[in-house]
Amino acid sequence: MKIDAADFASRIETYQQRVDASLERWLPGAEVHPQRLHRAMRYAVLAPGKRVRPILVYATAATLDVDLARVDGAAAAAEIIHAYSLIHDDLPAMDDDDLRRGRPTCHREFDEATAILAGDALQALAFYILSHDPAMTGSARARLQMIEKLALFSGSRGMAGGQAIDLAAVGRTLNVAELETMHIHKTGALIRTCVQLAALSAPRLGKKRFRALDSYAKCIGLSFQVMDDILDVVGNTATLGKTQGADSARDKPTYPSIIGLDASWEKARELHNGALQALSIFGEEADVLRYISAWFVERKS
Amino acid sequence: MKIDAADFASRIETYQQRVDASLERWLPGAEVHPQRLHRAMRYAVLAPGKRVRPILVYATAATLDVDLARVDGAAAAAEIIHAYSLIHDDLPAMDDDDLRRGRPTCHREFDEATAILAGDALQALAFYILSHDPAMTGSARARLQMIEKLALFSGSRGMAGGQAIDLAAVGRTLNVAELETMHIHKTGALIRTCVQLAALSAPRLGKKRFRALDSYAKCIGLSFQVMDDILDVVGNTATLGKTQGADSARDKPTYPSIIGLDASWEKARELHNGALQALSIFGEEADVLRYISAWFVERKS
């Protein structure tokens, strides 16, 4: 079934609504004790957002003909890990950001201690979902592999390590290789993990298709970050929902600051082509993944 | 085999050495990139300490005749979760402590951002170990249950929630019931989880023995905290390795401040008796657990 742009838009909306319902099921209610902590967790996770990571989980599952109900938990877990990382990245000791997704950051809306604890509790919640979700009907072994992937990519050699490299890089001159290493850890790792989580939900996937999907995920994980850097320069605060130019103002290395704006656009296009190439062993069933790659490099926010 | 005090001391030392070897295996080396983050993780986890939580994992496993190699991973995961919670609790936005286990706290030795990320990465590492450790030869299902327990007790309705309640309680008057709720979440939850992790490693344990061990764990989890509060009043900084009177100086509610010192000692003794009572269905094989309960209420630091 070949999809067109309208189908794609409708699919994305379906996935967004689907993960929001899943998140609502998994997050403790605002009335549950300790209320302030739970309010902060809900504030950060349920903030308006693109839900890029859950969309990738669902789109990969759909490509592999996996029932979406089987990956609702994985989609929620991925968004929760992402939200936790944003809360901690925004802290005064880290990037010290006041605005996120057009609203005050978690520590500005609540307080710093609550924001730290909300992030901590969200990380635990993600692992709870993957270990507990009764709708994930796959084998216990596949579930353990998902937990292993998420833990590995959240840890010191994944996302947390990427943020450490990021902070160490402020004010330093990086070359492109160093910049890519940082982004592969920080943004790319979780995007890649999302595709892997969905792939692990598919019985009898086979190494060839797993590797193709993983290669696709690596390309779009990096193109997403290149575009973030470009938008930090050319976007505006209203569209982005965060302070435009924040990264360059803090003297953080970005693609445009190292290789220039034109070469950054070119890099994004190359990565998009690489993503399409990786999917060449799939037929029309992977069209939604192809659209996602195009969406990443064409987005305005 | 009935054990005496000398046997007990020797067992504890064996367990401490055993978990230190396990931690050394699981922690990334100080030379692994990003080095500063890995140095901070190692600094916090490998700090001199009693290793109370791993000891409970091993002692429960020994009571149930489980090969200790099968719980090396669980013992390390429990200590790693504990170390991560201490790093975050000590942060300026939380308890703002300068001293921990007789050394500068992680954010004082490194910096605040590194300390936040080290805690985050350690939490992920604990889940990685439980999902990945090849020496844990139990069923995948039992492993998932362990991850579920650890995630539940680390989350907003466990340890992170306990810390949120703790922070909200500074300067407020709590009654004993509120104080117990706070401690059960904060300290008790992880101690209870340690016993559960080991119990889940035992095939064919049965509900009766599981419940007895869980009841024991609840008692000693609380007695440990009551003693911490008592030692905060009567101990001295050199023995404790942290600033003595720190909690009362911050106007944090403690058992002595609410029910007085004598009643706090009495409470600790009652909890010890409750722990022994819970173990009454076990024979001499549970002696090491009985000694641990006595150790908790007799300790000087």
Coordinates of C-alpha atoms in Angstrom, one line a residue:
Chain A
M1 CA 0.0 0.0 0.0
K2 CA 1.7 3.1 -1.2
I3 CA 0.9 6.2 0.9
D4 CA 0.7 9.8 -0.1
A5 CA 1.5 13.0 1.8
A6 CA -2.1 13.2 3.2
D7 CA -2.0 9.6 4.4
F8 CA 1.3 10.3 6.0
A9 CA 0.0 13.3 7.9
S10 CA -3.0 11.3 9.0
R11 CA -0.8 8.4 10.2
I12 CA 1.4 10.8 12.2
E13 CA -1.6 12.2 13.9
T14 CA -2.9 8.8 14.7
Y15 CA 0.5 7.8 16.2
Q16 CA 0.6 11.0 18.3
Q17 CA -2.9 10.4 19.7
R18 CA -2.1 6.8 20.3
V19 CA 1.1 7.5 22.4
D20 CA -0.6 10.3 24.3
A21 CA -3.3 7.8 25.4
S22 CA -0.6 5.3 26.4
L23 CA 1.3 8.0 28.3
E24 CA -1.9 9.0 30.1
R25 CA -2.4 5.3 31.2
W26 CA 1.2 4.9 32.5
L27 CA 1.8 8.3 34.3
P28 CA 0.5 8.4 37.9
G29 CA -2.4 10.9 38.2
A30 CA -1.8 14.4 39.5
E31 CA -3.8 13.5 42.6
V32 CA -1.6 10.6 43.5
H33 CA 0.8 11.2 46.4
P34 CA 3.4 12.8 46.2
Q35 CA 1.3 15.1 44.1
R36 CA 3.9 17.8 43.3
L37 CA 6.3 15.2 41.9
H38 CA 3.6 13.6 39.8
R39 CA 2.4 16.9 38.6
A40 CA 6.0 17.7 37.5
M41 CA 6.3 14.4 35.7
R42 CA 3.0 14.9 33.8
Y43 CA 3.9 18.5 33.0
A44 CA 7.1 17.5 31.3
V45 CA 5.9 14.3 29.5
L46 CA 2.5 15.6 28.4
A47 CA 3.8 18.9 27.1
P48 CA 2.8 19.6 23.5
G49 CA 5.5 18.0 21.3
K50 CA 6.0 16.2 18.1
R51 CA 6.4 12.8 19.7
V52 CA 9.1 11.9 17.2
R53 CA 10.4 8.9 19.1
P54 CA 7.0 7.2 19.6
I55 CA 6.2 7.9 16.0
L56 CA 9.3 6.0 15.0
V57 CA 8.3 3.0 17.2
Y58 CA 4.9 2.9 15.6
A59 CA 6.1 3.4 12.1
T60 CA 8.7 0.6 12.4
A61 CA 6.1 -1.7 13.9
A62 CA 3.6 -0.9 11.1
T63 CA 6.4 -1.5 8.5
L64 CA 7.0 -5.0 10.1
D65 CA 3.2 -5.7 10.4
V66 CA 3.3 -5.8 14.2
D67 CA 0.1 -5.0 16.0
L68 CA 0.5 -1.4 17.3
A69 CA -1.0 -2.4 20.7
R70 CA 2.1 -4.5 21.2
V71 CA 4.4 -1.5 21.1
D72 CA 2.2 1.1 23.0
G73 CA 4.4 0.4 26.0
A74 CA 7.7 0.8 24.1
A75 CA 6.4 4.0 22.5
A76 CA 5.5 5.5 25.9
A77 CA 8.8 4.3 27.4
A78 CA 10.8 6.0 24.6
E79 CA 8.9 9.3 25.0
I80 CA 9.3 9.1 28.8
I81 CA 13.1 8.6 28.6
H82 CA 13.2 11.6 26.1
A83 CA 11.2 13.8 28.5
Y84 CA 13.4 12.9 31.4
S85 CA 16.5 13.7 29.5
L86 CA 15.1 17.1 28.5
I87 CA 14.2 17.9 32.2
H88 CA 17.8 17.2 33.3
D89 CA 19.4 18.9 30.3
D90 CA 17.5 22.1 31.0
L91 CA 18.7 22.3 34.7
P92 CA 20.7 25.3 35.8
A93 CA 23.8 23.1 36.2
M94 CA 23.5 21.8 32.7
D95 CA 22.1 24.0 29.8
D96 CA 20.2 26.4 32.1
D97 CA 17.2 26.8 29.9
D98 CA 14.1 28.7 30.9
L99 CA 11.9 27.7 28.0
R100 CA 11.0 24.3 26.5
R101 CA 8.3 23.5 24.0
G102 CA 7.0 27.1 24.4
R103 CA 6.5 26.8 28.2
P104 CA 8.7 27.3 31.3
T105 CA 11.1 24.4 31.8
C106 CA 10.3 21.9 34.6
H107 CA 12.6 23.5 37.2
R108 CA 11.2 26.9 36.4
E109 CA 7.6 25.8 36.7
F110 CA 8.3 23.7 39.8
D111 CA 11.7 23.9 41.4
E112 CA 15.1 22.3 40.8
A113 CA 14.8 19.5 43.3
T114 CA 11.4 18.4 42.0
A115 CA 12.8 18.6 38.4
I116 CA 15.7 16.3 39.3
L117 CA 13.5 13.8 41.0
A118 CA 10.9 13.9 38.2
G119 CA 13.6 13.0 35.8
D120 CA 14.9 10.2 38.0
A121 CA 11.4 8.8 38.5
L122 CA 10.6 9.0 34.8
Q123 CA 13.7 6.9 34.0
A124 CA 12.5 4.3 36.4
L125 CA 9.0 4.4 35.0
A126 CA 10.3 3.7 31.5
F127 CA 11.9 0.5 32.7
Y128 CA 8.9 -0.4 34.7
I129 CA 6.7 -0.2 31.6
L130 CA 9.0 -2.4 29.6
S131 CA 9.2 -5.0 32.3
H132 CA 5.5 -4.9 33.3
D133 CA 3.2 -4.0 30.4
P134 CA 0.8 -6.9 30.0
A135 CA 0.0 -5.8 26.4
M136 CA 3.5 -6.6 25.2
T137 CA 2.8 -10.1 24.2
G138 CA 6.3 -11.1 22.9
S139 CA 8.6 -13.5 24.6
A140 CA 10.2 -12.6 28.0
R141 CA 13.6 -12.9 26.2
A142 CA 12.7 -10.2 23.6
R143 CA 11.5 -7.9 26.4
L144 CA 14.8 -8.3 28.3
Q145 CA 16.6 -7.4 25.0
M146 CA 14.4 -4.2 24.8
I147 CA 15.3 -3.3 28.4
E148 CA 19.0 -4.0 27.7
K149 CA 18.9 -1.7 24.6
L150 CA 17.1 1.1 26.4
A151 CA 19.5 0.8 29.4
L152 CA 22.6 0.7 27.2
F153 CA 21.5 3.7 25.2
S154 CA 20.4 5.7 28.3
G155 CA 23.6 5.2 30.1
S156 CA 27.1 6.6 30.2
R157 CA 28.0 5.3 26.8
G158 CA 24.7 6.5 25.4
M159 CA 22.6 9.6 26.1
A160 CA 24.1 10.5 29.5
G161 CA 27.5 10.2 28.0
G162 CA 26.5 12.4 25.1
Q163 CA 25.3 15.1 27.4
A164 CA 28.6 14.9 29.3
I165 CA 30.5 15.3 26.1
D166 CA 28.2 18.1 25.1
L167 CA 28.8 20.0 28.4
A168 CA 32.6 19.5 28.1
A169 CA 32.4 20.9 24.5
V170 CA 31.0 24.3 25.5
G171 CA 33.5 27.0 24.4
R172 CA 35.8 24.4 22.8
T173 CA 36.5 24.0 19.1
L174 CA 35.4 20.5 17.9
N175 CA 36.0 19.0 14.5
V176 CA 33.1 17.3 12.6
A177 CA 34.1 13.8 13.8
E178 CA 33.9 14.9 17.4
L179 CA 30.6 16.7 16.8
E180 CA 29.1 13.6 15.2
T181 CA 30.3 11.4 18.1
M182 CA 28.5 13.7 20.5
H183 CA 25.3 13.7 18.6
I184 CA 25.3 10.0 17.9
H185 CA 25.4 9.5 21.7
K186 CA 23.0 12.2 22.6
T187 CA 20.1 12.3 20.1
G188 CA 20.9 9.5 17.7
A189 CA 21.1 6.8 20.4
L190 CA 17.5 7.1 21.5
I191 CA 16.2 7.4 17.9
R192 CA 18.1 4.3 17.0
T193 CA 16.8 2.5 20.1
C194 CA 13.2 3.4 19.2
V195 CA 13.6 1.5 15.9
Q196 CA 15.3 -1.4 17.7
L197 CA 12.5 -1.7 20.3
A198 CA 9.9 -2.0 17.5
A199 CA 12.1 -4.4 15.6
L200 CA 12.4 -6.6 18.7
S201 CA 8.6 -6.8 18.8
A202 CA 8.6 -8.5 15.4
P203 CA 9.0 -12.3 15.6
R204 CA 11.2 -13.8 12.9
L205 CA 12.6 -10.5 11.7
G206 CA 16.0 -11.8 10.6
K207 CA 19.4 -10.1 10.8
K208 CA 19.2 -8.6 7.3
R209 CA 16.1 -6.5 7.9
F210 CA 17.2 -5.6 11.5
R211 CA 20.5 -4.3 10.1
A212 CA 18.7 -2.3 7.4
L213 CA 16.4 -0.7 9.9
D214 CA 19.3 0.1 12.2
S215 CA 21.2 1.7 9.4
Y216 CA 18.2 3.8 8.5
A217 CA 17.9 4.8 12.2
K218 CA 21.5 5.9 12.4
C219 CA 21.0 8.2 9.4
I220 CA 17.9 9.8 10.6
G221 CA 19.1 10.2 14.1
L222 CA 22.0 12.3 12.9
S223 CA 19.9 14.2 10.3
F224 CA 17.5 15.1 13.0
Q225 CA 20.3 16.7 15.0
V226 CA 21.8 18.5 12.0
M227 CA 18.4 20.0 11.4
D228 CA 18.1 21.0 15.1
D229 CA 21.4 22.9 14.7
I230 CA 20.3 24.5 11.4
L231 CA 17.0 25.6 13.0
D232 CA 18.8 27.0 15.9
V233 CA 20.3 29.5 13.5
V234 CA 17.6 30.1 11.0
G235 CA 14.4 29.4 13.0
N236 CA 12.6 31.8 15.2
T237 CA 11.7 31.5 18.9
A238 CA 7.9 31.3 18.3
T239 CA 8.2 28.3 15.9
L240 CA 10.8 26.5 17.9
G241 CA 9.2 26.9 21.3
K242 CA 12.7 27.4 22.7
T243 CA 15.0 30.3 22.8
Q244 CA 16.4 30.6 19.2
G245 CA 20.1 30.9 18.9
A246 CA 20.4 29.4 22.4
D247 CA 23.1 26.9 21.5
S248 CA 25.2 29.3 19.4
A249 CA 24.8 32.0 22.1
R250 CA 26.3 29.6 24.6
D251 CA 29.1 29.0 22.3
K252 CA 28.1 25.3 21.8
P253 CA 29.6 23.7 18.7
T254 CA 26.9 23.1 16.1
Y255 CA 27.0 22.0 12.4
P256 CA 26.6 25.5 11.0
S257 CA 29.3 26.9 13.3
I258 CA 31.8 24.2 12.2
I259 CA 31.0 23.5 8.6
G260 CA 28.8 26.4 7.7
L261 CA 25.1 26.6 6.9
D262 CA 25.2 25.4 3.3
A263 CA 27.3 22.4 4.0
S264 CA 24.9 21.6 6.9
W265 CA 21.9 21.5 4.6
E266 CA 23.9 19.3 2.2
K267 CA 24.8 17.0 5.1
A268 CA 21.1 16.7 6.1
R269 CA 20.2 15.8 2.5
E270 CA 23.0 13.2 2.3
L271 CA 21.8 11.6 5.4
H272 CA 18.3 11.5 4.1
N273 CA 19.6 9.7 0.9
G274 CA 21.5 7.3 3.1
A275 CA 18.3 6.5 5.1
L276 CA 16.4 5.8 1.8
Q277 CA 19.2 3.6 0.6
A278 CA 19.1 1.6 3.8
L279 CA 15.4 0.9 3.3
S280 CA 15.9 -0.3 -0.3
I281 CA 15.4 -4.0 0.7
F282 CA 11.9 -3.0 1.8
G283 CA 8.9 -2.4 -0.4
E284 CA 6.0 0.0 0.0
E285 CA 5.4 -1.2 3.5
A286 CA 8.3 1.1 4.6
D287 CA 6.9 4.2 2.9
V288 CA 6.0 5.7 6.2
L289 CA 9.6 5.4 7.4
R290 CA 10.7 7.1 4.1
Y291 CA 8.3 9.9 4.7
I292 CA 9.6 10.3 8.3
S293 CA 13.2 10.8 7.0
A294 CA 11.9 13.4 4.5
W295 CA 9.9 15.1 7.3
F296 CA 13.0 15.3 9.5
V297 CA 15.0 17.3 6.9
E298 CA 12.1 19.4 5.7
R299 CA 10.8 20.4 9.1
K300 CA 10.6 24.1 10.1
S301 CA 10.6 23.5 13.9
Chain B
M1 CA 24.7 -24.7 60.4
K2 CA 24.4 -22.3 63.3
I3 CA 26.7 -19.3 63.0
D4 CA 28.4 -17.3 65.7
A5 CA 29.4 -13.7 65.8
A6 CA 32.8 -14.4 64.3
D7 CA 31.3 -16.4 61.5
F8 CA 28.9 -13.6 60.8
A9 CA 31.7 -11.0 60.7
S10 CA 33.6 -13.2 58.3
R11 CA 30.5 -13.7 56.1
I12 CA 29.9 -9.9 55.9
E13 CA 33.5 -9.4 54.8
T14 CA 33.1 -12.0 52.2
Y15 CA 30.0 -10.4 50.8
Q16 CA 31.6 -7.0 50.8
Q17 CA 34.6 -8.2 48.8
R18 CA 32.3 -10.2 46.5
V19 CA 30.2 -7.2 45.6
D20 CA 33.2 -4.9 45.2
A21 CA 34.6 -7.4 42.6
S22 CA 31.2 -7.5 40.9
L23 CA 31.0 -3.6 40.9
E24 CA 34.5 -3.5 39.4
R25 CA 33.4 -5.8 36.6
W26 CA 30.3 -3.7 35.8
L27 CA 31.5 -0.2 36.1
P28 CA 33.2 1.3 32.9
G29 CA 36.9 1.9 33.5
A30 CA 38.2 5.4 34.4
E31 CA 40.0 5.4 31.0
V32 CA 36.8 4.8 29.0
H33 CA 35.3 7.8 27.2
P34 CA 33.7 10.1 28.5
Q35 CA 36.4 9.7 31.3
R36 CA 35.2 12.4 33.7
L37 CA 31.7 10.9 33.8
H38 CA 33.1 7.4 34.4
R39 CA 35.5 8.7 37.0
A40 CA 32.6 10.3 38.9
M41 CA 30.5 7.1 38.7
R42 CA 33.4 5.0 40.1
Y43 CA 34.1 7.6 42.8
A44 CA 30.6 7.4 44.1
V45 CA 30.0 3.7 43.8
L46 CA 33.4 2.4 44.9
A47 CA 33.6 4.8 47.9
P48 CA 34.3 2.9 51.2
G49 CA 30.9 1.8 52.6
K50 CA 29.1 -0.9 54.5
R51 CA 27.5 -2.4 51.3
V52 CA 24.4 -3.0 53.4
R53 CA 22.1 -3.6 50.4
P54 CA 24.4 -6.2 48.6
I55 CA 24.9 -7.9 51.9
L56 CA 21.2 -8.4 52.2
V57 CA 21.0 -9.8 48.6
Y58 CA 23.8 -12.3 49.4
A59 CA 22.4 -13.2 52.9
T60 CA 19.0 -13.9 51.5
A61 CA 20.4 -15.9 48.6
A62 CA 22.5 -17.9 51.1
T63 CA 19.4 -18.5 53.3
L64 CA 17.6 -19.9 50.3
D65 CA 20.6 -22.0 49.2
V66 CA 21.0 -20.0 45.9
D67 CA 24.5 -20.0 44.4
L68 CA 25.9 -16.5 45.1
A69 CA 27.2 -16.2 41.6
R70 CA 23.6 -16.0 40.5
V71 CA 23.0 -12.8 42.5
D72 CA 26.3 -11.0 41.9
G73 CA 24.5 -8.9 39.3
A74 CA 21.5 -8.1 41.6
A75 CA 23.9 -7.2 44.4
A76 CA 25.8 -4.8 42.2
A77 CA 22.6 -3.3 40.8
A78 CA 21.2 -2.7 44.3
E79 CA 24.4 -0.9 45.4
I80 CA 24.5 1.1 42.1
I81 CA 20.9 2.3 42.6
H82 CA 21.8 3.2 46.2
A83 CA 24.9 5.1 45.1
Y84 CA 23.0 7.0 42.4
S85 CA 20.3 8.1 45.0
L86 CA 23.0 9.4 47.3
I87 CA 24.7 11.4 44.5
H88 CA 21.3 13.1 43.7
D89 CA 20.3 13.5 47.4
D90 CA 23.5 15.3 48.1
L91 CA 23.0 17.9 45.3
P92 CA 22.8 21.6 46.2
A93 CA 19.1 21.7 45.1
M94 CA 18.4 18.7 47.4
D95 CA 20.2 18.2 50.8
D96 CA 23.2 20.2 49.8
D97 CA 25.7 18.0 51.5
D98 CA 29.5 18.5 51.2
L99 CA 30.6 15.2 52.9
R100 CA 29.6 11.6 52.2
R101 CA 31.3 8.5 53.5
G102 CA 34.1 10.7 54.8
R103 CA 34.9 12.3 51.4
P104 CA 33.7 15.2 49.4
T105 CA 30.3 14.5 47.8
C106 CA 30.3 13.8 44.1
H107 CA 29.3 17.3 43.0
R108 CA 32.0 18.8 45.3
E109 CA 34.7 16.4 43.9
F110 CA 33.6 16.9 40.3
D111 CA 30.9 19.4 39.5
E112 CA 27.1 19.5 39.7
A113 CA 26.4 18.6 36.0
T114 CA 28.7 15.6 36.2
A115 CA 27.1 14.5 39.4
I116 CA 23.6 14.7 37.9
L117 CA 24.7 12.7 34.8
A118 CA 26.6 10.2 36.9
G119 CA 23.5 9.4 38.9
D120 CA 21.4 9.2 35.7
A121 CA 23.9 6.8 34.1
L122 CA 24.1 4.7 37.2
Q123 CA 20.4 4.2 37.3
A124 CA 20.5 3.0 33.6
L125 CA 23.5 0.7 34.5
A126 CA 21.5 -1.0 37.2
F127 CA 18.8 -2.0 34.7
Y128 CA 21.4 -2.9 32.1
I129 CA 23.0 -5.4 34.6
L130 CA 19.7 -7.0 35.5
S131 CA 18.7 -7.4 31.8
H132 CA 22.1 -8.5 30.6
D133 CA 24.1 -10.3 33.2
P134 CA 24.9 -13.8 31.7
A135 CA 25.6 -15.3 35.2
M136 CA 22.0 -14.8 36.3
T137 CA 20.8 -18.2 35.1
G138 CA 17.2 -17.9 36.2
S139 CA 14.3 -17.7 33.8
A140 CA 13.8 -14.6 31.7
R141 CA 10.5 -14.2 33.5
A142 CA 12.1 -14.1 36.9
R143 CA 14.6 -11.5 35.6
L144 CA 11.7 -9.4 34.3
Q145 CA 10.1 -9.5 37.7
M146 CA 13.4 -8.3 39.3
I147 CA 13.5 -5.4 36.9
E148 CA 9.9 -4.6 37.6
K149 CA 10.6 -4.6 41.4
L150 CA 13.7 -2.4 41.1
A151 CA 11.9 0.0 38.7
L152 CA 8.8 0.2 41.0
F153 CA 10.8 0.9 44.1
S154 CA 13.1 3.4 42.4
G155 CA 10.3 5.4 41.0
S156 CA 7.9 8.1 42.1
R157 CA 6.0 5.8 44.4
G158 CA 9.3 4.4 45.8
M159 CA 12.7 6.0 46.5
A160 CA 12.3 9.2 44.3
G161 CA 8.9 9.8 45.9
G162 CA 10.4 9.3 49.4
Q163 CA 13.0 12.0 48.6
A164 CA 10.2 14.3 47.4
I165 CA 8.3 13.8 50.6
D166 CA 11.5 14.3 52.5
L167 CA 12.2 17.7 50.9
A168 CA 8.6 18.8 51.3
A169 CA 8.9 17.9 55.0
V170 CA 11.8 20.2 55.8
G171 CA 10.7 22.7 58.4
R172 CA 7.3 21.1 58.8
T173 CA 5.9 19.1 61.7
L174 CA 5.2 15.5 60.8
N175 CA 3.5 12.9 62.9
V176 CA 5.0 9.5 63.3
A177 CA 2.8 8.0 60.6
E178 CA 3.9 10.5 58.1
L179 CA 7.5 10.0 59.1
E180 CA 7.2 6.3 58.6
T181 CA 5.6 6.7 55.2
M182 CA 8.5 8.8 54.1
H183 CA 11.1 6.4 55.4
I184 CA 9.4 3.3 54.0
H185 CA 9.5 5.0 50.6
K186 CA 13.0 6.3 50.9
T187 CA 15.2 3.8 52.6
G188 CA 12.9 0.9 53.3
A189 CA 11.9 0.4 49.7
L190 CA 15.4 -0.4 48.4
I191 CA 16.2 -2.7 51.4
R192 CA 13.0 -4.6 50.8
T193 CA 13.7 -4.8 47.1
C194 CA 17.2 -6.3 47.8
V195 CA 15.5 -9.2 49.7
Q196 CA 13.0 -9.6 46.9
L197 CA 15.6 -9.7 44.2
A198 CA 17.4 -12.5 46.0
A199 CA 14.1 -14.3 46.7
L200 CA 13.2 -14.1 43.0
S201 CA 16.5 -15.9 42.2
A202 CA 15.3 -18.9 44.1
P203 CA 13.3 -21.4 42.1
R204 CA 10.3 -22.9 43.9
L205 CA 10.3 -20.5 46.8
G206 CA 6.6 -20.5 47.5
K207 CA 4.4 -17.6 48.7
K208 CA 4.8 -18.3 52.5
R209 CA 8.5 -18.0 52.5
F210 CA 8.5 -15.0 50.1
R211 CA 6.0 -13.2 52.5
A212 CA 8.1 -14.0 55.5
L213 CA 11.2 -12.6 54.0
D214 CA 9.3 -9.5 52.8
S215 CA 7.9 -8.9 56.2
Y216 CA 11.5 -9.3 57.7
A217 CA 12.7 -6.8 55.1
K218 CA 10.1 -4.2 56.0
C219 CA 11.1 -4.3 59.6
I220 CA 14.8 -4.0 59.1
G221 CA 14.3 -1.3 56.4
L222 CA 12.6 0.9 59.0
S223 CA 14.9 0.0 61.9
F224 CA 17.9 1.0 59.7
Q225 CA 16.4 4.4 59.2
V226 CA 15.4 4.9 62.9
M227 CA 19.0 4.1 63.8
D228 CA 20.3 6.6 61.1
D229 CA 18.2 9.2 62.8
I230 CA 19.4 8.2 66.3
L231 CA 23.1 8.3 65.1
D232 CA 22.5 11.7 63.5
V233 CA 21.9 12.9 67.1
V234 CA 24.3 10.8 69.2
G235 CA 27.0 9.9 66.7
N236 CA 30.0 12.0 65.8
T237 CA 31.1 13.2 62.4
A238 CA 34.3 11.1 62.3
T239 CA 32.5 7.8 62.8
L240 CA 29.6 8.6 60.5
G241 CA 31.6 10.0 57.7
K242 CA 29.0 12.7 57.2
T243 CA 28.3 15.9 59.0
Q244 CA 26.7 14.9 62.4
G245 CA 23.5 16.6 63.3
A246 CA 23.1 17.6 59.6
D247 CA 19.5 16.5 59.5
S248 CA 18.4 18.1 62.7
A249 CA 20.3 21.3 61.8
R250 CA 18.3 21.5 58.6
D251 CA 15.2 21.1 60.7
K252 CA 14.4 17.8 59.0
P253 CA 11.9 15.7 61.0
T254 CA 13.6 12.6 62.6
Y255 CA 12.5 10.0 65.0
P256 CA 14.3 11.6 68.0
S257 CA 12.9 15.0 67.1
I258 CA 9.3 13.6 67.0
I259 CA 9.1 10.9 69.6
G260 CA 12.3 11.5 71.6
L261 CA 15.6 9.6 71.9
D262 CA 14.4 6.9 74.3
A263 CA 11.3 6.0 72.4
S264 CA 13.4 5.9 69.2
W265 CA 15.7 3.3 70.7
E266 CA 12.6 1.4 71.9
K267 CA 11.2 1.6 68.3
A268 CA 14.4 0.1 66.9
R269 CA 14.3 -2.8 69.3
E270 CA 10.7 -3.5 68.5
L271 CA 11.4 -3.6 64.8
H272 CA 14.3 -6.0 65.5
N273 CA 11.9 -8.3 67.4
G274 CA 9.4 -8.0 64.5
A275 CA 12.2 -9.0 62.1
L276 CA 13.1 -12.1 64.1
Q277 CA 9.4 -13.0 64.4
A278 CA 9.0 -12.8 60.6
L279 CA 11.9 -15.3 60.2
S280 CA 10.4 -17.8 62.7
I281 CA 9.3 -20.2 59.9
F282 CA 13.0 -20.5 58.9
G283 CA 15.6 -22.6 60.7
E284 CA 19.3 -22.0 61.3
E285 CA 19.7 -21.3 57.6
A286 CA 18.3 -17.8 58.2
D287 CA 20.8 -17.0 61.1
V288 CA 22.8 -14.6 58.9
L289 CA 19.6 -12.6 58.3
R290 CA 18.9 -12.6 62.1
Y291 CA 22.4 -11.3 62.7
I292 CA 21.9 -8.6 60.1
S293 CA 18.9 -7.3 61.9
A294 CA 20.8 -7.2 65.2
W295 CA 23.7 -5.5 63.5
F296 CA 21.4 -2.8 62.1
V297 CA 20.1 -1.8 65.6
E298 CA 23.5 -2.2 67.4
R299 CA 25.6 -0.3 64.9
K300 CA 27.6 2.8 65.8
S301 CA 27.9 4.3 62.4

